[in-house]
mmCIF file of C-alpha atoms in Angstrom:
data_model
loop_
_atom_site.group_PDB
_atom_site.id
_atom_site.type_symbol
_atom_site.label_atom_id
_atom_site.label_comp_id
_atom_site.label_asym_id
_atom_site.label_seq_id
_atom_site.Cartn_x
_atom_site.Cartn_y
_atom_site.Cartn_z
ATOM 1 C CA UNK A 533 19.193 9.048 -6.147
ATOM 2 C CA UNK A 534 19.956 5.496 -6.727
ATOM 3 C CA UNK A 535 21.911 5.475 -3.813
ATOM 4 C CA UNK A 536 18.850 5.292 -1.504
ATOM 5 C CA UNK A 537 18.109 1.939 -3.068
ATOM 6 C CA UNK A 538 21.460 -0.027 -2.121
ATOM 7 C CA UNK A 539 20.324 -3.255 -1.219
ATOM 8 C CA UNK A 540 22.228 -3.440 2.148
ATOM 9 C CA UNK A 541 20.739 -0.109 3.360
ATOM 10 C CA UNK A 542 17.149 -1.496 2.876
ATOM 11 C CA UNK A 543 17.836 -4.898 3.968
ATOM 12 C CA UNK A 544 17.556 -3.682 7.508
ATOM 13 C CA UNK A 545 13.927 -2.635 6.854
ATOM 14 C CA UNK A 546 12.713 -5.772 4.570
ATOM 15 C CA UNK A 547 13.583 -8.035 7.421
ATOM 16 C CA UNK A 548 11.993 -6.361 10.211
ATOM 17 C CA UNK A 549 8.741 -4.528 8.435
ATOM 18 C CA UNK A 550 6.692 -7.790 7.276
ATOM 19 C CA UNK A 551 5.618 -8.143 10.882
ATOM 20 C CA UNK A 552 4.354 -4.954 11.238
ATOM 21 C CA UNK A 553 2.912 -4.861 7.926
ATOM 22 C CA UNK A 554 1.067 -8.208 8.498
ATOM 23 C CA UNK A 555 -0.429 -7.162 11.523
ATOM 24 C CA UNK A 556 -2.070 -3.799 9.824
ATOM 25 C CA UNK A 557 -3.015 -6.021 7.217
ATOM 26 C CA UNK A 558 -4.942 -8.473 9.782
ATOM 27 C CA UNK A 559 -6.585 -5.048 11.377
ATOM 28 C CA UNK A 560 -7.651 -3.544 8.110
ATOM 29 C CA UNK A 561 -8.839 -6.577 6.696
ATOM 30 C CA UNK A 562 -11.103 -7.378 9.511
ATOM 31 C CA UNK A 563 -12.361 -3.779 9.343
ATOM 32 C CA UNK A 564 -12.891 -4.126 5.676
ATOM 33 C CA UNK A 565 -14.887 -7.700 5.993
ATOM 34 C CA UNK A 566 -16.957 -6.553 8.572
ATOM 35 C CA UNK A 567 -17.834 -3.202 6.746
ATOM 36 C CA UNK A 568 -18.330 -5.204 3.375
ATOM 37 C CA UNK A 569 -20.011 -8.197 4.614
ATOM 38 C CA UNK A 570 -21.992 -6.928 7.640
ATOM 39 C CA UNK A 571 -22.489 -3.328 7.782
ATOM 40 C CA UNK A 572 -22.598 -2.218 4.316
ATOM 41 C CA UNK A 573 -26.306 -2.712 2.864
ATOM 42 C CA UNK A 574 -27.232 -4.640 -0.011
ATOM 43 C CA UNK A 575 -27.796 -3.242 -3.367
ATOM 44 C CA UNK A 576 -31.004 -2.230 -4.776
ATOM 45 C CA UNK A 577 -31.079 -4.471 -7.669
ATOM 46 C CA UNK A 578 -28.348 -7.197 -7.282
ATOM 47 C CA UNK A 579 -28.935 -7.438 -3.239
ATOM 48 C CA UNK A 580 -26.183 -9.617 -1.761
ATOM 49 C CA UNK A 581 -24.262 -10.166 -4.596
ATOM 50 C CA UNK A 582 -23.186 -6.632 -4.683
ATOM 51 C CA UNK A 583 -20.841 -7.812 -1.655
ATOM 52 C CA UNK A 584 -18.533 -9.958 -4.572
ATOM 53 C CA UNK A 585 -17.576 -6.244 -5.723
ATOM 54 C CA UNK A 586 -15.784 -5.417 -2.386
ATOM 55 C CA UNK A 587 -13.045 -8.217 -3.383
ATOM 56 C CA UNK A 588 -13.696 -8.013 -7.200
ATOM 57 C CA UNK A 589 -12.862 -4.400 -7.923
ATOM 58 C CA UNK A 590 -9.755 -3.865 -5.307
ATOM 59 C CA UNK A 591 -8.333 -6.810 -6.740
ATOM 60 C CA UNK A 592 -8.442 -5.891 -9.857
ATOM 61 C CA UNK A 593 -7.141 -2.187 -9.028
ATOM 62 C CA UNK A 594 -4.468 -3.855 -7.436
ATOM 63 C CA UNK A 595 -3.376 -6.094 -10.288
ATOM 64 C CA UNK A 596 -3.461 -3.026 -12.626
ATOM 65 C CA UNK A 597 -1.590 -0.849 -10.495
ATOM 66 C CA UNK A 598 1.171 -3.442 -9.699
ATOM 67 C CA UNK A 599 1.421 -4.200 -13.469
ATOM 68 C CA UNK A 600 2.310 -0.640 -14.116
ATOM 69 C CA UNK A 601 4.692 -0.410 -11.376
ATOM 70 C CA UNK A 602 6.509 -3.472 -12.762
ATOM 71 C CA UNK A 603 6.818 -1.824 -16.164
ATOM 72 C CA UNK A 604 8.036 1.393 -14.951
ATOM 73 C CA UNK A 605 10.608 -0.055 -12.679
ATOM 74 C CA UNK A 606 12.042 -2.511 -15.313
ATOM 75 C CA UNK A 607 12.385 0.227 -17.819
ATOM 76 C CA UNK A 608 14.098 2.334 -15.347
ATOM 77 C CA UNK A 609 16.279 -0.872 -14.559
ATOM 78 C CA UNK A 610 16.662 -1.231 -18.188
ATOM 79 C CA UNK A 611 17.745 2.364 -19.016
ATOM 80 C CA UNK A 612 19.888 2.969 -16.100
ATOM 81 C CA UNK A 613 21.643 -0.658 -15.699
ATOM 82 C CA UNK A 614 20.005 -0.930 -12.385
ATOM 83 C CA UNK A 615 19.940 -4.771 -11.038
ATOM 84 C CA UNK A 616 17.906 -3.575 -8.057
ATOM 85 C CA UNK A 617 14.668 -2.592 -10.293
ATOM 86 C CA UNK A 618 14.499 -5.594 -11.655
ATOM 87 C CA UNK A 619 14.298 -7.436 -8.153
ATOM 88 C CA UNK A 620 11.828 -5.103 -6.856
ATOM 89 C CA UNK A 621 9.619 -5.922 -10.111
ATOM 90 C CA UNK A 622 10.284 -9.738 -9.873
ATOM 91 C CA UNK A 623 9.245 -9.361 -5.975
ATOM 92 C CA UNK A 624 6.212 -7.453 -6.927
ATOM 93 C CA UNK A 625 4.894 -9.680 -9.730
ATOM 94 C CA UNK A 626 3.319 -12.834 -7.715
ATOM 95 C CA UNK A 627 0.721 -10.701 -5.664
ATOM 96 C CA UNK A 628 -0.271 -8.839 -8.853
ATOM 97 C CA UNK A 629 -0.779 -11.788 -10.798
ATOM 98 C CA UNK A 630 -2.907 -13.687 -7.790
ATOM 99 C CA UNK A 631 -4.915 -10.728 -7.487
ATOM 100 C CA UNK A 632 -5.518 -10.713 -11.550
ATOM 101 C CA UNK A 633 -6.820 -14.294 -10.777
ATOM 102 C CA UNK A 634 -8.946 -13.221 -7.958
ATOM 103 C CA UNK A 635 -10.575 -10.453 -9.855
ATOM 104 C CA UNK A 636 -11.241 -13.118 -12.996
ATOM 105 C CA UNK A 637 -12.798 -15.505 -10.464
ATOM 106 C CA UNK A 638 -14.800 -13.400 -8.540
ATOM 107 C CA UNK A 639 -16.243 -11.692 -11.868
ATOM 108 C CA UNK A 640 -17.144 -14.818 -12.986
ATOM 109 C CA UNK A 641 -18.796 -15.921 -9.862
ATOM 110 C CA UNK A 642 -20.511 -12.506 -10.080
ATOM 111 C CA UNK A 643 -21.701 -12.731 -13.502
ATOM 112 C CA UNK A 644 -23.421 -15.930 -13.194
ATOM 113 C CA UNK A 645 -26.421 -14.800 -10.794
ATOM 114 C CA UNK A 646 -26.280 -11.093 -12.426
ATOM 115 C CA UNK A 647 -25.484 -11.173 -16.005
ATOM 116 C CA UNK A 648 -26.668 -14.845 -16.417
ATOM 117 C CA UNK A 649 -23.305 -16.333 -17.597
ATOM 118 C CA UNK A 650 -20.172 -17.305 -16.221
ATOM 119 C CA UNK A 651 -18.029 -16.043 -18.971
ATOM 120 C CA UNK A 652 -18.361 -13.424 -22.005
ATOM 121 C CA UNK A 653 -15.678 -12.665 -24.374
ATOM 122 C CA UNK A 654 -16.371 -8.928 -23.976
ATOM 123 C CA UNK A 655 -13.481 -6.548 -24.272
ATOM 124 C CA UNK A 656 -13.112 -5.637 -20.515
ATOM 125 C CA UNK A 657 -12.788 -9.507 -19.700
ATOM 126 C CA UNK A 658 -10.863 -10.251 -22.350
ATOM 127 C CA UNK A 659 -8.201 -7.823 -21.710
ATOM 128 C CA UNK A 660 -8.185 -8.783 -18.183
ATOM 129 C CA UNK A 661 -7.357 -12.263 -19.150
ATOM 130 C CA UNK A 662 -4.423 -11.165 -21.466
ATOM 131 C CA UNK A 663 -2.934 -9.176 -18.462
ATOM 132 C CA UNK A 664 -2.958 -12.343 -16.550
ATOM 133 C CA UNK A 665 -1.375 -14.173 -19.485
ATOM 134 C CA UNK A 666 1.002 -11.115 -19.322
ATOM 135 C CA UNK A 667 1.766 -11.744 -15.486
ATOM 136 C CA UNK A 668 2.254 -15.485 -16.459
ATOM 137 C CA UNK A 669 4.676 -14.812 -19.274
ATOM 138 C CA UNK A 670 6.839 -12.247 -16.764
ATOM 139 C CA UNK A 671 6.989 -14.927 -13.959
ATOM 140 C CA UNK A 672 7.694 -17.995 -16.044
ATOM 141 C CA UNK A 673 10.682 -15.724 -18.084
ATOM 142 C CA UNK A 674 12.393 -15.375 -14.401
ATOM 143 C CA UNK A 675 12.594 -19.343 -13.856
ATOM 144 C CA UNK A 676 13.557 -20.535 -17.120
ATOM 145 C CA UNK A 677 16.526 -18.379 -17.880
ATOM 146 C CA UNK A 678 19.670 -18.387 -15.891
ATOM 147 C CA UNK A 679 21.572 -15.760 -17.436
ATOM 148 C CA UNK A 680 20.481 -12.626 -15.141
ATOM 149 C CA UNK A 681 21.007 -10.237 -18.426
ATOM 150 C CA UNK A 682 18.990 -12.311 -20.598
ATOM 151 C CA UNK A 683 16.211 -12.199 -17.921
ATOM 152 C CA UNK A 684 16.313 -8.309 -17.309
ATOM 153 C CA UNK A 685 15.769 -8.000 -21.077
ATOM 154 C CA UNK A 686 13.349 -10.153 -22.028
ATOM 155 C CA UNK A 687 11.158 -9.367 -18.898
ATOM 156 C CA UNK A 688 11.085 -5.768 -19.487
ATOM 157 C CA UNK A 689 10.206 -6.336 -23.004
ATOM 158 C CA UNK A 690 7.312 -8.332 -21.789
ATOM 159 C CA UNK A 691 6.296 -5.627 -19.388
ATOM 160 C CA UNK A 692 6.463 -3.034 -22.339
ATOM 161 C CA UNK A 693 4.273 -5.516 -24.615
ATOM 162 C CA UNK A 694 1.929 -5.749 -21.674
ATOM 163 C CA UNK A 695 1.422 -2.157 -20.880
ATOM 164 C CA UNK A 696 -0.149 -1.259 -24.032
ATOM 165 C CA UNK A 697 -2.994 -3.569 -22.659
ATOM 166 C CA UNK A 698 -3.418 -1.571 -19.378
ATOM 167 C CA UNK A 699 -5.192 1.462 -20.746
ATOM 168 C CA UNK A 700 -7.202 -0.856 -23.071
ATOM 169 C CA UNK A 701 -8.520 -2.430 -19.905
ATOM 170 C CA UNK A 702 -9.212 0.886 -18.420
ATOM 171 C CA UNK A 703 -11.014 2.460 -21.282
ATOM 172 C CA UNK A 704 -12.594 -0.711 -22.822
ATOM 173 C CA UNK A 705 -15.722 -0.124 -21.018
ATOM 174 C CA UNK A 706 -15.904 3.295 -22.603
ATOM 175 C CA UNK A 707 -14.732 2.836 -26.096
ATOM 176 C CA UNK A 708 -16.802 -0.422 -27.218
ATOM 177 C CA UNK A 709 -20.084 -1.707 -25.961
ATOM 178 C CA UNK A 710 -19.184 -4.234 -23.487
ATOM 179 C CA UNK A 711 -20.929 -6.463 -20.957
ATOM 180 C CA UNK A 712 -19.269 -5.223 -18.022
ATOM 181 C CA UNK A 713 -20.543 -1.724 -16.787
ATOM 182 C CA UNK A 714 -18.432 1.278 -17.113
ATOM 183 C CA UNK A 715 -16.487 2.407 -14.071
ATOM 184 C CA UNK A 716 -18.712 3.693 -11.232
ATOM 185 C CA UNK A 717 -16.119 5.749 -9.317
ATOM 186 C CA UNK A 718 -14.823 8.888 -11.055
ATOM 187 C CA UNK A 719 -12.214 11.084 -10.010
ATOM 188 C CA UNK A 720 -12.919 14.387 -11.602
ATOM 189 C CA UNK A 721 -16.921 13.776 -11.475
ATOM 190 C CA UNK A 722 -19.551 12.266 -8.911
ATOM 191 C CA UNK A 723 -19.438 8.718 -8.191
ATOM 192 C CA UNK A 724 -22.269 6.494 -9.302
ATOM 193 C CA UNK A 725 -21.781 4.354 -5.876
ATOM 194 C CA UNK A 726 -23.361 4.978 -2.889
ATOM 195 C CA UNK A 727 -21.061 6.024 0.068
ATOM 196 C CA UNK A 728 -22.618 3.119 2.332
ATOM 197 C CA UNK A 729 -20.723 1.160 -0.364
ATOM 198 C CA UNK A 730 -17.688 3.202 -1.104
ATOM 199 C CA UNK A 731 -16.082 3.016 2.116
ATOM 200 C CA UNK A 732 -15.943 -0.761 2.438
ATOM 201 C CA UNK A 733 -14.626 -0.907 -0.989
ATOM 202 C CA UNK A 734 -11.671 1.763 -0.195
ATOM 203 C CA UNK A 735 -10.823 -0.534 2.910
ATOM 204 C CA UNK A 736 -10.679 -3.525 1.226
ATOM 205 C CA UNK A 737 -8.408 -1.817 -1.464
ATOM 206 C CA UNK A 738 -6.244 -0.623 1.251
ATOM 207 C CA UNK A 739 -6.175 -4.365 2.989
ATOM 208 C CA UNK A 740 -5.101 -5.689 -0.537
ATOM 209 C CA UNK A 741 -2.227 -2.968 -0.980
ATOM 210 C CA UNK A 742 -1.214 -3.978 2.396
ATOM 211 C CA UNK A 743 -1.368 -7.449 1.573
ATOM 212 C CA UNK A 744 0.559 -6.960 -1.892
ATOM 213 C CA UNK A 745 3.343 -5.006 0.283
ATOM 214 C CA UNK A 746 3.799 -7.879 2.604
ATOM 215 C CA UNK A 747 4.283 -10.477 -0.211
ATOM 216 C CA UNK A 748 6.486 -7.653 -1.708
ATOM 217 C CA UNK A 749 8.873 -7.396 1.562
ATOM 218 C CA UNK A 750 8.893 -11.037 2.303
ATOM 219 C CA UNK A 751 9.992 -11.735 -1.499
ATOM 220 C CA UNK A 752 11.977 -8.905 -1.655
ATOM 221 C CA UNK A 753 14.085 -9.977 1.302
ATOM 222 C CA UNK A 754 14.492 -13.431 -0.228
ATOM 223 C CA UNK A 755 16.292 -11.455 -3.151
ATOM 224 C CA UNK A 756 18.448 -9.666 -0.749
ATOM 225 C CA UNK A 757 19.349 -12.494 0.880
ATOM 226 C CA UNK A 758 20.395 -14.244 -2.154
ATOM 227 C CA UNK A 759 22.590 -11.259 -3.174
ATOM 228 C CA UNK A 760 24.171 -11.454 0.123
ATOM 229 C CA UNK A 761 24.982 -15.159 -0.071
ATOM 230 C CA UNK A 762 26.324 -14.876 -3.736
ATOM 231 C CA UNK A 763 26.431 -18.323 -5.317
ATOM 232 C CA UNK A 764 23.429 -19.397 -3.594
ATOM 233 C CA UNK A 765 20.419 -19.355 -6.204
ATOM 234 C CA UNK A 766 17.861 -21.177 -4.647
ATOM 235 C CA UNK A 767 16.731 -20.923 -1.131
ATOM 236 C CA UNK B 1500 24.218 14.169 -17.459
ATOM 237 C CA UNK B 1501 23.719 10.710 -18.157
ATOM 238 C CA UNK B 1502 25.671 8.880 -20.448
ATOM 239 C CA UNK B 1503 25.227 8.281 -24.187
ATOM 240 C CA UNK B 1504 24.053 4.585 -23.942
ATOM 241 C CA UNK B 1505 21.571 5.675 -21.429
ATOM 242 C CA UNK B 1506 20.158 8.028 -23.648
ATOM 243 C CA UNK B 1507 20.059 5.210 -26.405
ATOM 244 C CA UNK B 1508 18.450 2.967 -24.060
ATOM 245 C CA UNK B 1509 15.925 5.192 -23.162
ATOM 246 C CA UNK B 1510 15.194 6.331 -26.859
ATOM 247 C CA UNK B 1511 14.903 2.742 -27.556
ATOM 248 C CA UNK B 1512 12.109 1.864 -25.182
ATOM 249 C CA UNK B 1513 10.617 5.114 -26.284
ATOM 250 C CA UNK B 1514 10.236 4.194 -29.945
ATOM 251 C CA UNK B 1515 9.260 0.312 -29.094
ATOM 252 C CA UNK B 1516 6.295 2.099 -27.199
ATOM 253 C CA UNK B 1517 5.451 4.339 -29.805
ATOM 254 C CA UNK B 1518 5.318 1.403 -32.262
ATOM 255 C CA UNK B 1519 3.525 -0.902 -30.510
ATOM 256 C CA UNK B 1520 0.760 1.780 -29.511
ATOM 257 C CA UNK B 1521 0.533 2.748 -33.137
ATOM 258 C CA UNK B 1522 0.078 -0.940 -33.962
ATOM 259 C CA UNK B 1523 -2.365 -1.682 -31.365
ATOM 260 C CA UNK B 1524 -4.213 1.520 -32.485
ATOM 261 C CA UNK B 1525 -4.439 0.210 -35.766
ATOM 262 C CA UNK B 1526 -5.705 -3.312 -34.988
ATOM 263 C CA UNK B 1527 -8.179 -2.422 -32.776
ATOM 264 C CA UNK B 1528 -9.664 0.168 -35.109
ATOM 265 C CA UNK B 1529 -10.114 -2.461 -37.775
ATOM 266 C CA UNK B 1530 -11.272 -4.990 -35.704
ATOM 267 C CA UNK B 1531 -13.921 -2.628 -33.997
ATOM 268 C CA UNK B 1532 -16.902 -4.563 -35.256
ATOM 269 C CA UNK B 1533 -15.610 -8.054 -33.801
ATOM 270 C CA UNK B 1534 -14.503 -6.055 -30.370
ATOM 271 C CA UNK B 1535 -17.786 -4.427 -29.459
ATOM 272 C CA UNK B 1536 -19.805 -7.262 -27.375
ATOM 273 C CA UNK B 1537 -23.213 -6.170 -28.735
ATOM 274 C CA UNK B 1538 -24.936 -3.857 -31.168
ATOM 275 C CA UNK B 1539 -27.668 -1.336 -30.522
ATOM 276 C CA UNK B 1540 -30.893 -1.377 -32.250
ATOM 277 C CA UNK B 1541 -29.748 1.814 -34.178
ATOM 278 C CA UNK B 1542 -26.758 -0.155 -35.671
ATOM 279 C CA UNK B 1543 -29.023 -2.944 -36.599
ATOM 280 C CA UNK B 1544 -31.356 -0.722 -38.455
ATOM 281 C CA UNK B 1545 -28.330 0.443 -40.248
ATOM 282 C CA UNK B 1546 -26.997 -2.814 -41.396
ATOM 283 C CA UNK B 1547 -26.852 -3.186 -45.266
ATOM 284 C CA UNK B 1548 -27.750 -6.762 -45.344
ATOM 285 C CA UNK B 1549 -29.172 -9.229 -42.505
ATOM 286 C CA UNK B 1550 -26.608 -11.653 -42.543
ATOM 287 C CA UNK B 1551 -27.692 -15.224 -40.965
ATOM 288 C CA UNK B 1552 -24.996 -15.563 -38.412
ATOM 289 C CA UNK B 1553 -25.252 -15.272 -34.653
ATOM 290 C CA UNK B 1554 -25.241 -11.628 -33.313
ATOM 291 C CA UNK B 1555 -26.031 -9.736 -30.089
ATOM 292 C CA UNK B 1556 -28.142 -7.052 -29.751
ATOM 293 C CA UNK B 1557 -28.361 -4.739 -26.463
ATOM 294 C CA UNK B 1558 -30.079 -1.767 -24.976
ATOM 295 C CA UNK B 1559 -32.502 -1.131 -22.467
ATOM 296 C CA UNK B 1560 -35.920 -3.238 -22.118
ATOM 297 C CA UNK B 1561 -38.643 -0.800 -22.884
ATOM 298 C CA UNK B 1562 -41.013 -0.088 -20.404
ATOM 299 C CA UNK B 1563 -44.134 -2.090 -20.485
ATOM 300 C CA UNK B 1564 -43.086 -4.327 -23.286
ATOM 301 C CA UNK B 1565 -42.855 -7.616 -21.803
ATOM 302 C CA UNK B 1566 -45.268 -9.756 -22.510
ATOM 303 C CA UNK B 1567 -45.094 -13.572 -21.198
ATOM 304 C CA UNK B 1568 -47.239 -16.219 -23.143
ATOM 305 C CA UNK B 1569 -46.910 -19.909 -22.617
ATOM 306 C CA UNK B 1570 -43.368 -20.714 -23.030
ATOM 307 C CA UNK B 1571 -42.336 -17.491 -24.577
ATOM 308 C CA UNK B 1572 -40.961 -14.410 -23.823
ATOM 309 C CA UNK B 1573 -41.535 -11.382 -26.050
ATOM 310 C CA UNK B 1574 -40.072 -7.951 -25.298
ATOM 311 C CA UNK B 1575 -38.359 -4.899 -26.951
ATOM 312 C CA UNK B 1576 -34.832 -3.605 -27.089
ATOM 313 C CA UNK B 1577 -34.720 0.144 -27.089
ATOM 314 C CA UNK B 1578 -31.640 2.588 -27.324
ATOM 315 C CA UNK B 1579 -34.260 5.588 -27.354
ATOM 316 C CA UNK B 1580 -33.843 6.078 -31.088
ATOM 317 C CA UNK B 1581 -34.718 2.652 -32.248
ATOM 318 C CA UNK B 1582 -36.338 -0.450 -31.411
ATOM 319 C CA UNK B 1583 -36.174 -4.339 -32.098
ATOM 320 C CA UNK B 1584 -38.687 -6.790 -30.984
ATOM 321 C CA UNK B 1585 -37.366 -9.794 -29.421
ATOM 322 C CA UNK B 1586 -38.596 -13.247 -28.811
ATOM 323 C CA UNK B 1587 -37.053 -15.694 -26.511
ATOM 324 C CA UNK B 1588 -37.911 -19.171 -24.850
ATOM 325 C CA UNK B 1589 -36.293 -20.174 -21.832
ATOM 326 C CA UNK B 1590 -35.051 -18.656 -18.423
ATOM 327 C CA UNK B 1591 -34.093 -15.308 -18.228
ATOM 328 C CA UNK B 1592 -31.678 -14.129 -15.588
ATOM 329 C CA UNK B 1593 -33.079 -12.470 -12.230
ATOM 330 C CA UNK B 1594 -31.851 -9.186 -13.079
ATOM 331 C CA UNK B 1595 -34.026 -8.856 -16.341
ATOM 332 C CA UNK B 1596 -36.307 -6.412 -16.209
ATOM 333 C CA UNK B 1597 -38.241 -3.666 -17.510
ATOM 334 C CA UNK B 1598 -36.169 -0.296 -17.858
ATOM 335 C CA UNK B 1599 -33.146 -2.236 -17.187
ATOM 336 C CA UNK B 1600 -30.050 -3.162 -19.667
ATOM 337 C CA UNK B 1601 -30.179 -6.335 -21.660
ATOM 338 C CA UNK B 1602 -27.991 -8.282 -24.115
ATOM 339 C CA UNK B 1603 -29.902 -10.797 -26.294
ATOM 340 C CA UNK B 1604 -27.828 -13.389 -28.306
ATOM 341 C CA UNK B 1605 -29.474 -14.895 -31.578
ATOM 342 C CA UNK B 1606 -30.225 -14.398 -35.010
ATOM 343 C CA UNK B 1607 -32.342 -11.570 -36.904
ATOM 344 C CA UNK B 1608 -35.350 -12.379 -38.585
ATOM 345 C CA UNK B 1609 -35.346 -9.042 -40.460
ATOM 346 C CA UNK B 1610 -34.702 -5.613 -38.970
ATOM 347 C CA UNK B 1611 -37.189 -5.337 -36.654
ATOM 348 C CA UNK B 1612 -37.823 -9.055 -35.209
ATOM 349 C CA UNK B 1613 -34.773 -10.816 -33.271
ATOM 350 C CA UNK B 1614 -34.924 -14.275 -32.235
ATOM 351 C CA UNK B 1615 -33.045 -14.736 -29.348
ATOM 352 C CA UNK B 1616 -31.314 -17.958 -28.148
ATOM 353 C CA UNK B 1617 -29.551 -16.281 -24.772
ATOM 354 C CA UNK B 1618 -30.464 -13.495 -22.740
ATOM 355 C CA UNK B 1619 -27.843 -11.714 -20.535
ATOM 356 C CA UNK B 1620 -29.016 -8.664 -18.046
ATOM 357 C CA UNK B 1621 -26.466 -6.049 -18.455
ATOM 358 C CA UNK B 1622 -25.588 -4.424 -14.910
ATOM 359 C CA UNK B 1623 -25.389 -0.770 -14.842
ATOM 360 C CA UNK B 1624 -22.549 1.340 -12.878
ATOM 361 C CA UNK B 1625 -25.268 2.368 -10.266
ATOM 362 C CA UNK B 1626 -24.851 0.975 -6.747
ATOM 363 C CA UNK B 1627 -26.913 2.198 -3.990
ATOM 364 C CA UNK B 1628 -29.257 0.606 -1.215
ATOM 365 C CA UNK B 1629 -32.716 0.047 -1.496
ATOM 366 C CA UNK B 1630 -33.625 2.955 0.612
ATOM 367 C CA UNK B 1631 -31.548 5.409 -1.281
ATOM 368 C CA UNK B 1632 -33.520 4.004 -4.237
ATOM 369 C CA UNK B 1633 -36.655 4.553 -2.912
ATOM 370 C CA UNK B 1634 -35.841 7.998 -2.068
ATOM 371 C CA UNK B 1635 -34.540 8.741 -5.326
ATOM 372 C CA UNK B 1636 -37.778 7.367 -6.952
ATOM 373 C CA UNK B 1637 -40.109 9.484 -4.973
ATOM 374 C CA UNK B 1638 -38.533 12.520 -6.503
#
């Protein structure tokens, strides 16, 4: 099955796809922003502050999703000794980190008018900060070691350490008393968010996912070019 | 199907994961008191002794319990089982209201009286436009 992941076969895709993804991203983002900022109603309680959620929640979702993917790919790469999995992980990480920071910052901006504080050492918020630190460690490891074998092992270990934190983030609001509200969207039961607010949220999530895909394709393309021009380490 | 090394590496990862999960679980279990952001009035009631350090109490602001005098706000935090009286002087957040979630940070005077130094409004997980809220309220 790993033949599918042969770098030279997907090089064609990664070098051509970004422009289409960029186009799609711009379209979806425009629709999403119009929905979120203009069309969607204000909240009965927090009025316009609710609009921050349309950035905050998708950013948090994507950063969690990317970290989980990185972990899975790194473990596969480690178990099957497949270099390509590590390169995919490496290319995915930066956008996950950026969305993690966006989630923290927008959460802070939302927290001030609603909760009355910029920051609280609450289980959800703290665990999200820890995730950002794991992302930072992961990204730094790729820069400080020259030996590939070493990077692969250490980065995999970091993702394994960090993945323990992901379910903690998800369930922190259910397990403990937190300032952060519990999840509004449940797959199994009825969501406690009105549909007029749910749709912009989902469109924004799609836009952010496309952005991650775009950054990933560009980063990954660079990695493939590096392989093609062996010996050239920095572009 | 796969080589022995592959299986061993997989086993290695699985063992690391299990170890980490168990360790984290035990650590979080033992730290439970510090992980929670606030305590409910019922938990305050069942405290064996009142210590003088800063704590947080959270719950709902009881309906018709807010009274504002010159520069003091008094209200009752309830978890629908037990209640605690809170006094606070200072500005309250915009979302602070009766029947809504609140977290008060401060010091316990005794099991029934709490002197807050900071008030945080807790938002719940319900998001809806005002019209929907009105329609729900009429029912």
